[in-house]
Amino acid sequence: MSAPIIAVIAFAHISPFHLSVPCVVFGDEHPGLPRFILRVCAVESGSLPSSAGFSISCQYGLEALDGADIIILPSWEAGRPVPPRLLLALQQAAARGVQIVGLCLGAYVLAEAGLLDGRAATTHWAYAEDFALRYPQVRLDPTVLYVEDGQMLTSAGTAAGLDCCLHLLRQRYGAELANGVARRLVVPPHRQGGQAQFIEQPLPASAGDSRLAVLLDWIRANLAEPHSLDSLADKAAMSRRSFTRHFRQLTGRTVSQWLLDERLALSQRLLESADHNIEQIARLTGFGSPESLRHHFRQRYAVSPSQWRQSFQ
């Protein structure tokens, strides 16, 4: 099998951080993963000035998008006109069925090309209002870290680009290998919740929130046990009302939503890497019954647990 080709689009005044995100995920060698063919493709010819004051020299131009398996656009400058040749290249790639990724404000370019019309998408929360006014035909969701709709994948601001690229790895090669890359990069393998949790409350603001962070780690290690709002509030030594408020501030989710996310994530890992049968996985993840596991799994991922397992064998 030939190595996957990842084409990353660079342009004048690009942020070096945004450009580095797909390069470090797909350009570095990671144990267990295939070596990707990474092509950084310049929109303009010649040396490209970056936003940090140094220049970037690219070996490839937009013609190198041909043959790419995934095309990634790392951000953009809001309000900056998009060159027609870039729009055409993306439209042609979309017609070939290529997966196209817009990190942060890269969603503007995908929307300008008409590739997000009628689709769900996201972008940096600070630009959500402007984006919605410019592209009302896009179903913008400014609360999530990333969203995939068909062959289009968009992410929220800055560090969410890492979440998005790790999602691409997890989608193709499973949670364990993607988690290994995350560990090497010293980032969470999968951040639950959405942009809101980072906008309003980026760090625990009280001793109670720090106590909750410890509790979350304990719950993850004991997902097989039955958990309720009351039992967890008692364990945190907080009132039900105070626990609910602090939990929402810390995670951006309700207790039931967060528990479901964690149980589904664990079921994914067990299906990909363990020999447990569906009944055992349902018990280990706290779903209780295979029927409950199948219901929630299919509702979230549109495939059955068995189909998910087969795709990683």
PDB file of N, CA, C and O in Angstrom, residues 125 142-146 156 160 163 188 190-205 209 213 216 220 245-254 257-258 261-262:
ATOM      1  N   TRP A 125     -14.060  30.781  17.685  1.00  0.00           N
ATOM      2  CA  TRP A 125     -15.255  31.398  18.264  1.00  0.00           C
ATOM      3  C   TRP A 125     -15.279  32.913  18.080  1.00  0.00           C
ATOM      4  O   TRP A 125     -16.354  33.515  17.927  1.00  0.00           O
ATOM      5  N   PRO A 142     -20.315  27.058  16.495  1.00  0.00           N
ATOM      6  CA  PRO A 142     -19.122  27.638  17.126  1.00  0.00           C
ATOM      7  C   PRO A 142     -18.805  27.051  18.498  1.00  0.00           C
ATOM      8  O   PRO A 142     -17.926  27.551  19.185  1.00  0.00           O
ATOM      9  N   THR A 143     -19.499  25.984  18.908  1.00  0.00           N
ATOM     10  CA  THR A 143     -19.309  25.437  20.254  1.00  0.00           C
ATOM     11  C   THR A 143     -18.392  24.223  20.281  1.00  0.00           C
ATOM     12  O   THR A 143     -18.035  23.749  21.360  1.00  0.00           O
ATOM     13  N   VAL A 144     -18.019  23.688  19.120  1.00  0.00           N
ATOM     14  CA  VAL A 144     -17.264  22.432  19.084  1.00  0.00           C
ATOM     15  C   VAL A 144     -15.802  22.689  18.734  1.00  0.00           C
ATOM     16  O   VAL A 144     -15.441  23.734  18.202  1.00  0.00           O
ATOM     17  N   LEU A 145     -14.957  21.696  19.033  1.00  0.00           N
ATOM     18  CA  LEU A 145     -13.538  21.797  18.710  1.00  0.00           C
ATOM     19  C   LEU A 145     -13.274  21.473  17.251  1.00  0.00           C
ATOM     20  O   LEU A 145     -12.366  22.029  16.638  1.00  0.00           O
ATOM     21  N   TYR A 146     -14.020  20.553  16.698  1.00  0.00           N
ATOM     22  CA  TYR A 146     -13.937  20.239  15.273  1.00  0.00           C
ATOM     23  C   TYR A 146     -15.220  19.531  14.870  1.00  0.00           C
ATOM     24  O   TYR A 146     -15.937  18.988  15.715  1.00  0.00           O
ATOM     25  N   ALA A 156     -11.833  24.435  15.301  1.00  0.00           N
ATOM     26  CA  ALA A 156     -11.870  25.726  15.983  1.00  0.00           C
ATOM     27  C   ALA A 156     -10.464  26.315  16.034  1.00  0.00           C
ATOM     28  O   ALA A 156      -9.554  25.856  15.346  1.00  0.00           O
ATOM     29  N   ALA A 160      -6.963  23.754  18.692  1.00  0.00           N
ATOM     30  CA  ALA A 160      -7.947  22.775  18.222  1.00  0.00           C
ATOM     31  C   ALA A 160      -7.507  22.125  16.914  1.00  0.00           C
ATOM     32  O   ALA A 160      -8.014  21.063  16.551  1.00  0.00           O
ATOM     33  N   ASP A 163      -6.261  18.832  17.888  1.00  0.00           N
ATOM     34  CA  ASP A 163      -7.374  17.906  18.115  1.00  0.00           C
ATOM     35  C   ASP A 163      -7.888  17.356  16.787  1.00  0.00           C
ATOM     36  O   ASP A 163      -8.179  16.162  16.660  1.00  0.00           O
ATOM     37  N   PRO A 188      -3.482  16.207  25.318  1.00  0.00           N
ATOM     38  CA  PRO A 188      -4.538  15.225  25.581  1.00  0.00           C
ATOM     39  C   PRO A 188      -4.893  14.485  24.297  1.00  0.00           C
ATOM     40  O   PRO A 188      -5.001  15.107  23.227  1.00  0.00           O
ATOM     41  N   HIS A 190      -7.712  13.187  23.480  1.00  0.00           N
ATOM     42  CA  HIS A 190      -9.041  13.568  22.996  1.00  0.00           C
ATOM     43  C   HIS A 190      -9.686  14.473  24.030  1.00  0.00           C
ATOM     44  O   HIS A 190     -10.004  14.041  25.129  1.00  0.00           O
ATOM     45  N   ARG A 191      -9.836  15.738  23.699  1.00  0.00           N
ATOM     46  CA  ARG A 191     -10.469  16.673  24.639  1.00  0.00           C
ATOM     47  C   ARG A 191     -11.972  16.626  24.451  1.00  0.00           C
ATOM     48  O   ARG A 191     -12.482  16.834  23.350  1.00  0.00           O
ATOM     49  N   GLN A 192     -12.685  16.327  25.521  1.00  0.00           N
ATOM     50  CA  GLN A 192     -14.139  16.321  25.462  1.00  0.00           C
ATOM     51  C   GLN A 192     -14.654  17.754  25.554  1.00  0.00           C
ATOM     52  O   GLN A 192     -13.965  18.659  25.994  1.00  0.00           O
ATOM     53  N   GLY A 193     -15.897  17.939  25.177  1.00  0.00           N
ATOM     54  CA  GLY A 193     -16.512  19.256  25.299  1.00  0.00           C
ATOM     55  C   GLY A 193     -16.302  20.090  24.059  1.00  0.00           C
ATOM     56  O   GLY A 193     -16.139  19.575  22.958  1.00  0.00           O
ATOM     57  N   GLY A 194     -16.314  21.393  24.230  1.00  0.00           N
ATOM     58  CA  GLY A 194     -16.228  22.260  23.068  1.00  0.00           C
ATOM     59  C   GLY A 194     -15.498  23.540  23.373  1.00  0.00           C
ATOM     60  O   GLY A 194     -14.845  23.693  24.404  1.00  0.00           O
ATOM     61  N   GLN A 195     -15.610  24.505  22.472  1.00  0.00           N
ATOM     62  CA  GLN A 195     -14.889  25.759  22.634  1.00  0.00           C
ATOM     63  C   GLN A 195     -15.315  26.508  23.894  1.00  0.00           C
ATOM     64  O   GLN A 195     -14.509  27.190  24.515  1.00  0.00           O
ATOM     65  N   ALA A 196     -16.592  26.351  24.272  1.00  0.00           N
ATOM     66  CA  ALA A 196     -17.102  27.126  25.397  1.00  0.00           C
ATOM     67  C   ALA A 196     -16.306  26.881  26.668  1.00  0.00           C
ATOM     68  O   ALA A 196     -16.079  27.797  27.462  1.00  0.00           O
ATOM     69  N   GLN A 197     -15.889  25.640  26.862  1.00  0.00           N
ATOM     70  CA  GLN A 197     -15.182  25.345  28.105  1.00  0.00           C
ATOM     71  C   GLN A 197     -13.828  26.042  28.171  1.00  0.00           C
ATOM     72  O   GLN A 197     -13.291  26.258  29.252  1.00  0.00           O
ATOM     73  N   PHE A 198     -13.278  26.409  27.033  1.00  0.00           N
ATOM     74  CA  PHE A 198     -11.981  27.086  27.012  1.00  0.00           C
ATOM     75  C   PHE A 198     -12.145  28.605  26.958  1.00  0.00           C
ATOM     76  O   PHE A 198     -11.254  29.334  27.375  1.00  0.00           O
ATOM     77  N   ILE A 199     -13.271  29.070  26.475  1.00  0.00           N
ATOM     78  CA  ILE A 199     -13.523  30.507  26.440  1.00  0.00           C
ATOM     79  C   ILE A 199     -13.830  31.023  27.847  1.00  0.00           C
ATOM     80  O   ILE A 199     -13.247  31.992  28.313  1.00  0.00           O
ATOM     81  N   GLU A 200     -14.739  30.355  28.535  1.00  0.00           N
ATOM     82  CA  GLU A 200     -15.245  30.869  29.793  1.00  0.00           C
ATOM     83  C   GLU A 200     -14.386  30.474  30.992  1.00  0.00           C
ATOM     84  O   GLU A 200     -14.248  31.226  31.943  1.00  0.00           O
ATOM     85  N   GLN A 201     -13.816  29.279  30.971  1.00  0.00           N
ATOM     86  CA  GLN A 201     -13.138  28.761  32.153  1.00  0.00           C
ATOM     87  C   GLN A 201     -11.959  27.906  31.728  1.00  0.00           C
ATOM     88  O   GLN A 201     -12.004  26.691  31.816  1.00  0.00           O
ATOM     89  N   PRO A 202     -10.871  28.514  31.248  1.00  0.00           N
ATOM     90  CA  PRO A 202      -9.766  27.729  30.726  1.00  0.00           C
ATOM     91  C   PRO A 202      -9.052  26.902  31.774  1.00  0.00           C
ATOM     92  O   PRO A 202      -8.477  25.879  31.465  1.00  0.00           O
ATOM     93  N   LEU A 203      -9.058  27.339  33.036  1.00  0.00           N
ATOM     94  CA  LEU A 203      -8.377  26.609  34.106  1.00  0.00           C
ATOM     95  C   LEU A 203      -9.283  26.555  35.324  1.00  0.00           C
ATOM     96  O   LEU A 203     -10.114  27.448  35.522  1.00  0.00           O
ATOM     97  N   PRO A 204      -9.150  25.520  36.143  1.00  0.00           N
ATOM     98  CA  PRO A 204      -9.927  25.498  37.382  1.00  0.00           C
ATOM     99  C   PRO A 204      -9.697  26.787  38.165  1.00  0.00           C
ATOM    100  O   PRO A 204      -8.568  27.213  38.372  1.00  0.00           O
ATOM    101  N   ALA A 205     -10.792  27.405  38.601  1.00  0.00           N
ATOM    102  CA  ALA A 205     -10.686  28.710  39.249  1.00  0.00           C
ATOM    103  C   ALA A 205     -10.811  28.626  40.758  1.00  0.00           C
ATOM    104  O   ALA A 205     -10.722  29.627  41.440  1.00  0.00           O
ATOM    105  N   ASP A 209     -12.939  23.221  41.896  1.00  0.00           N
ATOM    106  CA  ASP A 209     -12.701  22.771  40.531  1.00  0.00           C
ATOM    107  C   ASP A 209     -11.486  21.856  40.462  1.00  0.00           C
ATOM    108  O   ASP A 209     -11.458  20.905  39.688  1.00  0.00           O
ATOM    109  N   ALA A 213     -11.288  17.971  39.102  1.00  0.00           N
ATOM    110  CA  ALA A 213     -10.346  17.414  38.131  1.00  0.00           C
ATOM    111  C   ALA A 213      -9.818  16.069  38.603  1.00  0.00           C
ATOM    112  O   ALA A 213      -9.658  15.132  37.811  1.00  0.00           O
ATOM    113  N   LEU A 216     -12.603  13.506  38.110  1.00  0.00           N
ATOM    114  CA  LEU A 216     -12.758  13.062  36.721  1.00  0.00           C
ATOM    115  C   LEU A 216     -11.782  11.935  36.402  1.00  0.00           C
ATOM    116  O   LEU A 216     -12.134  10.973  35.710  1.00  0.00           O
ATOM    117  N   ARG A 220     -12.838   8.097  35.232  1.00  0.00           N
ATOM    118  CA  ARG A 220     -12.312   7.445  34.031  1.00  0.00           C
ATOM    119  C   ARG A 220     -11.732   6.066  34.359  1.00  0.00           C
ATOM    120  O   ARG A 220     -11.804   5.153  33.538  1.00  0.00           O
ATOM    121  N   ARG A 245     -22.957  22.980  38.800  1.00  0.00           N
ATOM    122  CA  ARG A 245     -22.425  24.230  38.248  1.00  0.00           C
ATOM    123  C   ARG A 245     -20.926  24.131  37.985  1.00  0.00           C
ATOM    124  O   ARG A 245     -20.445  24.496  36.913  1.00  0.00           O
ATOM    125  N   HIS A 246     -20.175  23.619  38.963  1.00  0.00           N
ATOM    126  CA  HIS A 246     -18.726  23.511  38.805  1.00  0.00           C
ATOM    127  C   HIS A 246     -18.355  22.502  37.727  1.00  0.00           C
ATOM    128  O   HIS A 246     -17.396  22.698  36.967  1.00  0.00           O
ATOM    129  N   PHE A 247     -19.108  21.419  37.648  1.00  0.00           N
ATOM    130  CA  PHE A 247     -18.832  20.400  36.631  1.00  0.00           C
ATOM    131  C   PHE A 247     -19.006  20.984  35.231  1.00  0.00           C
ATOM    132  O   PHE A 247     -18.179  20.765  34.336  1.00  0.00           O
ATOM    133  N   ARG A 248     -20.067  21.748  35.054  1.00  0.00           N
ATOM    134  CA  ARG A 248     -20.331  22.356  33.746  1.00  0.00           C
ATOM    135  C   ARG A 248     -19.249  23.374  33.397  1.00  0.00           C
ATOM    136  O   ARG A 248     -18.797  23.460  32.244  1.00  0.00           O
ATOM    137  N   GLN A 249     -18.808  24.157  34.385  1.00  0.00           N
ATOM    138  CA  GLN A 249     -17.756  25.138  34.138  1.00  0.00           C
ATOM    139  C   GLN A 249     -16.454  24.462  33.732  1.00  0.00           C
ATOM    140  O   GLN A 249     -15.724  24.947  32.862  1.00  0.00           O
ATOM    141  N   LEU A 250     -16.152  23.339  34.367  1.00  0.00           N
ATOM    142  CA  LEU A 250     -14.878  22.670  34.131  1.00  0.00           C
ATOM    143  C   LEU A 250     -14.855  21.890  32.828  1.00  0.00           C
ATOM    144  O   LEU A 250     -13.841  21.862  32.122  1.00  0.00           O
ATOM    145  N   THR A 251     -15.971  21.247  32.478  1.00  0.00           N
ATOM    146  CA  THR A 251     -15.987  20.346  31.315  1.00  0.00           C
ATOM    147  C   THR A 251     -16.760  20.873  30.124  1.00  0.00           C
ATOM    148  O   THR A 251     -16.595  20.379  29.007  1.00  0.00           O
ATOM    149  N   GLY A 252     -17.642  21.863  30.343  1.00  0.00           N
ATOM    150  CA  GLY A 252     -18.493  22.318  29.256  1.00  0.00           C
ATOM    151  C   GLY A 252     -19.625  21.362  28.956  1.00  0.00           C
ATOM    152  O   GLY A 252     -20.329  21.539  27.959  1.00  0.00           O
ATOM    153  N   ARG A 253     -19.819  20.349  29.807  1.00  0.00           N
ATOM    154  CA  ARG A 253     -20.818  19.311  29.572  1.00  0.00           C
ATOM    155  C   ARG A 253     -21.623  19.068  30.844  1.00  0.00           C
ATOM    156  O   ARG A 253     -21.184  19.375  31.951  1.00  0.00           O
ATOM    157  N   THR A 254     -22.808  18.466  30.684  1.00  0.00           N
ATOM    158  CA  THR A 254     -23.513  17.961  31.843  1.00  0.00           C
ATOM    159  C   THR A 254     -22.844  16.664  32.282  1.00  0.00           C
ATOM    160  O   THR A 254     -22.059  16.069  31.537  1.00  0.00           O
ATOM    161  N   GLN A 257     -23.818  13.821  29.887  1.00  0.00           N
ATOM    162  CA  GLN A 257     -23.157  13.950  28.580  1.00  0.00           C
ATOM    163  C   GLN A 257     -21.697  13.534  28.675  1.00  0.00           C
ATOM    164  O   GLN A 257     -21.185  12.818  27.817  1.00  0.00           O
ATOM    165  N   TRP A 258     -21.015  14.013  29.722  1.00  0.00           N
ATOM    166  CA  TRP A 258     -19.599  13.698  29.887  1.00  0.00           C
ATOM    167  C   TRP A 258     -19.398  12.200  30.112  1.00  0.00           C
ATOM    168  O   TRP A 258     -18.486  11.597  29.528  1.00  0.00           O
ATOM    169  N   ASP A 261     -19.773  10.388  26.811  1.00  0.00           N
ATOM    170  CA  ASP A 261     -18.596  10.595  25.962  1.00  0.00           C
ATOM    171  C   ASP A 261     -17.445   9.694  26.402  1.00  0.00           C
ATOM    172  O   ASP A 261     -16.768   9.068  25.576  1.00  0.00           O
ATOM    173  N   GLU A 262     -17.196   9.639  27.704  1.00  0.00           N
ATOM    174  CA  GLU A 262     -16.088   8.834  28.221  1.00  0.00           C
ATOM    175  C   GLU A 262     -16.332   7.345  27.994  1.00  0.00           C
ATOM    176  O   GLU A 262     -15.405   6.596  27.654  1.00  0.00           O
TER     177      GLU A 262
END
